[in-house]
PDB file of N, CA and C in Angstrom:
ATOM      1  N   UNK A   1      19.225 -16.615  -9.314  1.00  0.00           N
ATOM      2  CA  UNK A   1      18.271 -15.769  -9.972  1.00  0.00           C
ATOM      3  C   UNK A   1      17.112 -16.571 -10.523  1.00  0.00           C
ATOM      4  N   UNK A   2      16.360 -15.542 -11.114  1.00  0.00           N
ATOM      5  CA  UNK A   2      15.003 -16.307 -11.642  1.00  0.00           C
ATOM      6  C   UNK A   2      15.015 -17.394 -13.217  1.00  0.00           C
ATOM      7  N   UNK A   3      14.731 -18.302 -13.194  1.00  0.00           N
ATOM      8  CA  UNK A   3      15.205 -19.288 -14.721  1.00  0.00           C
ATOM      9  C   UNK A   3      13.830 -18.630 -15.242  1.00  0.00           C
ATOM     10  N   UNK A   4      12.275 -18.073 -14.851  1.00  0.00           N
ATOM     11  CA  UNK A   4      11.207 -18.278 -15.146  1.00  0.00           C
ATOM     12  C   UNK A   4      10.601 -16.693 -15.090  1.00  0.00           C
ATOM     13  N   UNK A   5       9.921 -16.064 -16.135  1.00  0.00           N
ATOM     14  CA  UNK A   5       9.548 -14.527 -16.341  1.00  0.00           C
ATOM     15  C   UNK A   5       7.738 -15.108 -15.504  1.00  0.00           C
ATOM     16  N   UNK A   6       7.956 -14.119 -14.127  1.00  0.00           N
ATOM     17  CA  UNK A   6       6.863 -14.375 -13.712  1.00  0.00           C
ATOM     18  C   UNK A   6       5.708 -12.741 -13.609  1.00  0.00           C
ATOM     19  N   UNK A   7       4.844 -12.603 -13.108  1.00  0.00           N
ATOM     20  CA  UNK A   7       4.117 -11.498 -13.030  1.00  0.00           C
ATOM     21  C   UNK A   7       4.924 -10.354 -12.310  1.00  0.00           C
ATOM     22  N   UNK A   8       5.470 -10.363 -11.828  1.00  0.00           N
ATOM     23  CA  UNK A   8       6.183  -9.259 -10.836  1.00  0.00           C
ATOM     24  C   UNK A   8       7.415  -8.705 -12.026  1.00  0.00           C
ATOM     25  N   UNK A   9       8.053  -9.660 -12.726  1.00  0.00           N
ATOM     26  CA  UNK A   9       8.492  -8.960 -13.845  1.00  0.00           C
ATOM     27  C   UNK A   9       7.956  -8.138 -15.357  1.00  0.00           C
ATOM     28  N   UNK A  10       6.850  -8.256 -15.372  1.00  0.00           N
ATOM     29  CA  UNK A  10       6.019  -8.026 -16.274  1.00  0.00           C
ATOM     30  C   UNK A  10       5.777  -6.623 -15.517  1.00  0.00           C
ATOM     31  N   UNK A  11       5.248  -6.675 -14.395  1.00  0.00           N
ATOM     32  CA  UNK A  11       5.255  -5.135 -13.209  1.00  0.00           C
ATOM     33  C   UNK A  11       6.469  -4.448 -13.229  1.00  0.00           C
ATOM     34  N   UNK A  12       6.972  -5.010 -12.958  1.00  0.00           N
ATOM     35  CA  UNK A  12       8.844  -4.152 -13.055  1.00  0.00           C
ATOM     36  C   UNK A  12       9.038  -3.104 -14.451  1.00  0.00           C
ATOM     37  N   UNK A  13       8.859  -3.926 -15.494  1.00  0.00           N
ATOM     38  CA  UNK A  13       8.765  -3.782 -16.533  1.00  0.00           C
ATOM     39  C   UNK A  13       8.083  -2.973 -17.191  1.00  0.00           C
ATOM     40  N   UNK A  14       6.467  -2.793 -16.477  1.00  0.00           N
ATOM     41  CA  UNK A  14       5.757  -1.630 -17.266  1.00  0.00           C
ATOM     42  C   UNK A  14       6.057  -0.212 -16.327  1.00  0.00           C
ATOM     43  N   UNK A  15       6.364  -0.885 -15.132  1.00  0.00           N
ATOM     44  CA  UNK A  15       7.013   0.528 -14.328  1.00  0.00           C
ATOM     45  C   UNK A  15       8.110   1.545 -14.637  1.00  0.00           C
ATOM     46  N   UNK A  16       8.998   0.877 -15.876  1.00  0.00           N
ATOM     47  CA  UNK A  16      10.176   1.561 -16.003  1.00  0.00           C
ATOM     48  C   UNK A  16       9.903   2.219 -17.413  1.00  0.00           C
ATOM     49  N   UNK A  17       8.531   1.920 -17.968  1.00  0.00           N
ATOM     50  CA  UNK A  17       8.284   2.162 -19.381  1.00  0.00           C
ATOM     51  C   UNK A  17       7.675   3.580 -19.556  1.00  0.00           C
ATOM     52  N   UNK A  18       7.661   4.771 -20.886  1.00  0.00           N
ATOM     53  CA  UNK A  18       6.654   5.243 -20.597  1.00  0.00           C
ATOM     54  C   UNK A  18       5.539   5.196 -21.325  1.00  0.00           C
ATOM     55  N   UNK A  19       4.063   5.597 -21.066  1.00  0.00           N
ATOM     56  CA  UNK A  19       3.033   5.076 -21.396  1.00  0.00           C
ATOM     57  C   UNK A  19       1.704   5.383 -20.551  1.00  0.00           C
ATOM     58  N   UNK A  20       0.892   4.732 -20.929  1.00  0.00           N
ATOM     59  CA  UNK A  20      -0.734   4.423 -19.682  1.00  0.00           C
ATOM     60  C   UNK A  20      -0.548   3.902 -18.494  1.00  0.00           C
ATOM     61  N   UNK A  21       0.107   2.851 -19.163  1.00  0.00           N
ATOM     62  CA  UNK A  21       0.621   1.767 -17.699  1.00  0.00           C
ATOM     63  C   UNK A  21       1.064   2.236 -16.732  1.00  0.00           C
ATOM     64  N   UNK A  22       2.198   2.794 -17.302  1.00  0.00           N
ATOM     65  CA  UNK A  22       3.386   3.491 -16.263  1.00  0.00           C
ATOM     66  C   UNK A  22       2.768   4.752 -15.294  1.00  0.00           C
ATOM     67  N   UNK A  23       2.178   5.461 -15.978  1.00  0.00           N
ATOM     68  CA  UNK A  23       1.544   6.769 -15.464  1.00  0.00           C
ATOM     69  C   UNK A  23       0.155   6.435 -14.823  1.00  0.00           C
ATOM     70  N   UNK A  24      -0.173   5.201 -14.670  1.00  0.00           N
ATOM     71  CA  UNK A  24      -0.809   5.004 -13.839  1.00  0.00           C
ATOM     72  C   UNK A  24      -0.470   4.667 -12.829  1.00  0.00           C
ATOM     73  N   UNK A  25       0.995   3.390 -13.043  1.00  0.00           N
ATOM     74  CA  UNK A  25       1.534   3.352 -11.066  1.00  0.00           C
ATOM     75  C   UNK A  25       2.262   4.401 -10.664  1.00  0.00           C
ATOM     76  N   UNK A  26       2.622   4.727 -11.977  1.00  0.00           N
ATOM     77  CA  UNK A  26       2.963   6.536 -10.970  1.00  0.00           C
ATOM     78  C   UNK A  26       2.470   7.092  -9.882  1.00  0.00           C
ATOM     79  N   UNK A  27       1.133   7.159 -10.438  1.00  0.00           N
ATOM     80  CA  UNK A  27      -0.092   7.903 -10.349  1.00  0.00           C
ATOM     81  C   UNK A  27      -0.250   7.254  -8.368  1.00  0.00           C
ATOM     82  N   UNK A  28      -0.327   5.766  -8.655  1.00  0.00           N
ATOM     83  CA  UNK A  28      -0.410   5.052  -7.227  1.00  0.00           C
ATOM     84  C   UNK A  28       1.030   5.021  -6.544  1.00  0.00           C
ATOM     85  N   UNK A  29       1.758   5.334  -6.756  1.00  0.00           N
ATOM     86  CA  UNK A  29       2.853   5.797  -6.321  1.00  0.00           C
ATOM     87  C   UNK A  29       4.025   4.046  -6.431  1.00  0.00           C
ATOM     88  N   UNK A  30       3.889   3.644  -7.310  1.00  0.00           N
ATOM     89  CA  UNK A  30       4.600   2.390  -7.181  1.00  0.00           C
ATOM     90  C   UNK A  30       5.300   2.824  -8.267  1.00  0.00           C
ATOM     91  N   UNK A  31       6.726   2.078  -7.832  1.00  0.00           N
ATOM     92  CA  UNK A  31       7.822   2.580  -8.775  1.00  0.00           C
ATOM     93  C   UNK A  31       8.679   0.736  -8.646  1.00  0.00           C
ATOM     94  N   UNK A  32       9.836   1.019  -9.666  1.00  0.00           N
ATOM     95  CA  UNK A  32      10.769  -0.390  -9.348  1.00  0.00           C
ATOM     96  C   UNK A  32      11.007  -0.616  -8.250  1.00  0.00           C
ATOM     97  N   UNK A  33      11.619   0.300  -7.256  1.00  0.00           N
ATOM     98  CA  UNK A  33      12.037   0.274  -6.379  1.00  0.00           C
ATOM     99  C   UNK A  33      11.162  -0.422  -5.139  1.00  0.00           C
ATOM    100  N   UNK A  34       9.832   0.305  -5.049  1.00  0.00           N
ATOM    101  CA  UNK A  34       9.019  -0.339  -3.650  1.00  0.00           C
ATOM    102  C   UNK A  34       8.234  -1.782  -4.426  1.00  0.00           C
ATOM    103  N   UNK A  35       8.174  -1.865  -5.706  1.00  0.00           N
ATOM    104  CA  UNK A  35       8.055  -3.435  -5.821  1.00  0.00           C
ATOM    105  C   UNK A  35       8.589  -4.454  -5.807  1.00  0.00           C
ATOM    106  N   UNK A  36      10.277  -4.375  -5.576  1.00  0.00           N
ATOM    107  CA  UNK A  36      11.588  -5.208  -5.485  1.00  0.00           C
ATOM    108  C   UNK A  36      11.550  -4.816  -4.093  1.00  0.00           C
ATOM    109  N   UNK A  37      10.947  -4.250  -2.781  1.00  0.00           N
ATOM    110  CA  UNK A  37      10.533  -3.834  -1.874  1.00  0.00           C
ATOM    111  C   UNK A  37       9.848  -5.141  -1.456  1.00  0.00           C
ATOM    112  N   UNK A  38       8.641  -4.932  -2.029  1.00  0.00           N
ATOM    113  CA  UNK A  38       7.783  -5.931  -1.872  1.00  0.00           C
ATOM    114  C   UNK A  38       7.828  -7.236  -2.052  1.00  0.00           C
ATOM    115  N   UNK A  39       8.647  -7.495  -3.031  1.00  0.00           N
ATOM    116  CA  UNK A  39       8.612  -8.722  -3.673  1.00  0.00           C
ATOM    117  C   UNK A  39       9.526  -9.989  -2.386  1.00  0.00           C
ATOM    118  N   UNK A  40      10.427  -8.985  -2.035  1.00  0.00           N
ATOM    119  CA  UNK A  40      11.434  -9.401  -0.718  1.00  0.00           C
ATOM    120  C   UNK A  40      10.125  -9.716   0.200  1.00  0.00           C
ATOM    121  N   UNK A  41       9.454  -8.944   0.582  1.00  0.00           N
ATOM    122  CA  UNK A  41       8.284  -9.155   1.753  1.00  0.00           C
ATOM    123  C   UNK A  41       7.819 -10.810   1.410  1.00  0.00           C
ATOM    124  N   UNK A  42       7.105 -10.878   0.262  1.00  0.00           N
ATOM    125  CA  UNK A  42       6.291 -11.889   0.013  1.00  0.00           C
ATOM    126  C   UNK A  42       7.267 -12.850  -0.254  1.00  0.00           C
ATOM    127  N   UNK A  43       8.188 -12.962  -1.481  1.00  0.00           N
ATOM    128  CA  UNK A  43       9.217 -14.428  -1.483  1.00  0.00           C
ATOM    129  C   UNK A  43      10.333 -14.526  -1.250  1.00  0.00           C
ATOM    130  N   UNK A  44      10.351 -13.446   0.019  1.00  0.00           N
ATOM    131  CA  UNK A  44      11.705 -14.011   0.835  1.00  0.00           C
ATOM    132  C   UNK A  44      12.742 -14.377  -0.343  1.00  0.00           C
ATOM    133  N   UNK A  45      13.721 -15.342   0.272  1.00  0.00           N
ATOM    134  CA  UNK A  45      14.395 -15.789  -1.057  1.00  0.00           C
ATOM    135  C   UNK A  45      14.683 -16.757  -2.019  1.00  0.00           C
ATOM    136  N   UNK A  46      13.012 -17.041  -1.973  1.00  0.00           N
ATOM    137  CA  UNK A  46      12.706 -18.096  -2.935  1.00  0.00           C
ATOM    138  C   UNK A  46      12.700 -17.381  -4.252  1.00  0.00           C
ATOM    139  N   UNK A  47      12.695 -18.186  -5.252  1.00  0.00           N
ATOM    140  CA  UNK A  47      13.493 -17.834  -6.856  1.00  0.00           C
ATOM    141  C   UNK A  47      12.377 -18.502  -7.807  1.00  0.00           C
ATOM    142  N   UNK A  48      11.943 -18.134  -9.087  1.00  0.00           N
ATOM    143  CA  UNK A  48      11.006 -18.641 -10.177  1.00  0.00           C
ATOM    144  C   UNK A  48      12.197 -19.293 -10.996  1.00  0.00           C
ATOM    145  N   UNK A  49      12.053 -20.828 -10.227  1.00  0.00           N
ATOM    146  CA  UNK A  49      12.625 -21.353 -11.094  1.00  0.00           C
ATOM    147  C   UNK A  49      11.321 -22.703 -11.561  1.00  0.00           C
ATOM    148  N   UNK A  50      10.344 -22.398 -11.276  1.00  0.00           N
ATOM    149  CA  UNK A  50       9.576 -23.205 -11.965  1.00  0.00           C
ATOM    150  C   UNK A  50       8.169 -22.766 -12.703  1.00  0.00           C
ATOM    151  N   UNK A  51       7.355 -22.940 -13.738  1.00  0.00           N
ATOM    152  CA  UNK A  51       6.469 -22.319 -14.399  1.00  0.00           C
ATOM    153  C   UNK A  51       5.463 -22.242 -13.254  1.00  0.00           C
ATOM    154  N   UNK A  52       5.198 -22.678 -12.181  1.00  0.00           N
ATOM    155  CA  UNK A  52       4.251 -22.890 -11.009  1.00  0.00           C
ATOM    156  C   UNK A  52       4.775 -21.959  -9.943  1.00  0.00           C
ATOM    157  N   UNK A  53       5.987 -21.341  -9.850  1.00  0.00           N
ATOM    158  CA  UNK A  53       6.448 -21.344  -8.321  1.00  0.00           C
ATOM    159  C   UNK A  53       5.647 -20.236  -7.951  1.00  0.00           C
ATOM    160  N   UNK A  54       5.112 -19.167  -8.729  1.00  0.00           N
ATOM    161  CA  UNK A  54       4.094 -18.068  -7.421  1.00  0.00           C
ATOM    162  C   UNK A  54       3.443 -18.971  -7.545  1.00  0.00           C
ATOM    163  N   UNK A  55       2.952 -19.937  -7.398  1.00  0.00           N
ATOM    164  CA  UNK A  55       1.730 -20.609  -6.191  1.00  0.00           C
ATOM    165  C   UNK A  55       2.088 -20.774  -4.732  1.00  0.00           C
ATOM    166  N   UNK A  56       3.807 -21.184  -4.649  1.00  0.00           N
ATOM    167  CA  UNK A  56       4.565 -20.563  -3.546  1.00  0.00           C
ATOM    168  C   UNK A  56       4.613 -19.983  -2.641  1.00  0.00           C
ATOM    169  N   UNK A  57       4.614 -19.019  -3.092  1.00  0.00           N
ATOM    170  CA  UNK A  57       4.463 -17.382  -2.304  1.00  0.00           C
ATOM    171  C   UNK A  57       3.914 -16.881  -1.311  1.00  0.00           C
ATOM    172  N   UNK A  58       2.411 -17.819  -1.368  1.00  0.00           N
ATOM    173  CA  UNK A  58       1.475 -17.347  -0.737  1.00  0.00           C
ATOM    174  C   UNK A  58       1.096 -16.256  -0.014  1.00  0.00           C
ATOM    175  N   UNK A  59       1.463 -15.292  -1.260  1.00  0.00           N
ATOM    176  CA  UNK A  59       0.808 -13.478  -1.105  1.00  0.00           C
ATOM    177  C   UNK A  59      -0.200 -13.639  -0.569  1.00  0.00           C
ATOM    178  N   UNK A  60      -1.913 -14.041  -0.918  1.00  0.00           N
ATOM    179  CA  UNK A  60      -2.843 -13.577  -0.723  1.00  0.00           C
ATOM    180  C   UNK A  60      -3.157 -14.311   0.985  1.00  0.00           C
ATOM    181  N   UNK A  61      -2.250 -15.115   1.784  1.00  0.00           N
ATOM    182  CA  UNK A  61      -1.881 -15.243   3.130  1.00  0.00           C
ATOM    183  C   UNK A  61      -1.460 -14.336   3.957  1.00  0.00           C
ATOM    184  N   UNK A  62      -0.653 -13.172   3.244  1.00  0.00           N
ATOM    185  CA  UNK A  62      -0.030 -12.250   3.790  1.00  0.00           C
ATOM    186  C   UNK A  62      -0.803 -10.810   3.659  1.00  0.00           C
TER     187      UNK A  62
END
């Protein structure tokens, strides 16, 4: 698992909340589910175990 709270948990997080936040990815239709979706897409099964590791990832490649 992850040792390190990275941006995608901070997303997870306002997704399950309610609020502005939330009712806005509502709104775009993103929920926990298709971002633990996604997150598989982009880091495979690499893990935040370091304060750096989304540099990793290389989402904006994909």
């Amino acid at each position: 698992g992850d040792e390190y709270i990275s941006s995608e948990h901070i997303l997870i997080g306002f997704s399950e909340t309610k609020g502005p936040i939330a009712s806005l990815l509502k709104d775009q239709g993103v929920t926990k589910e298709n971002i633990l979706k996604v997150l598989v897409d982009v880091r495979g099964n690499q893990t935040v175990d370091d304060p750096n590791a989304e540099s990793r990832y290389g989402a904006l490649k994909k």
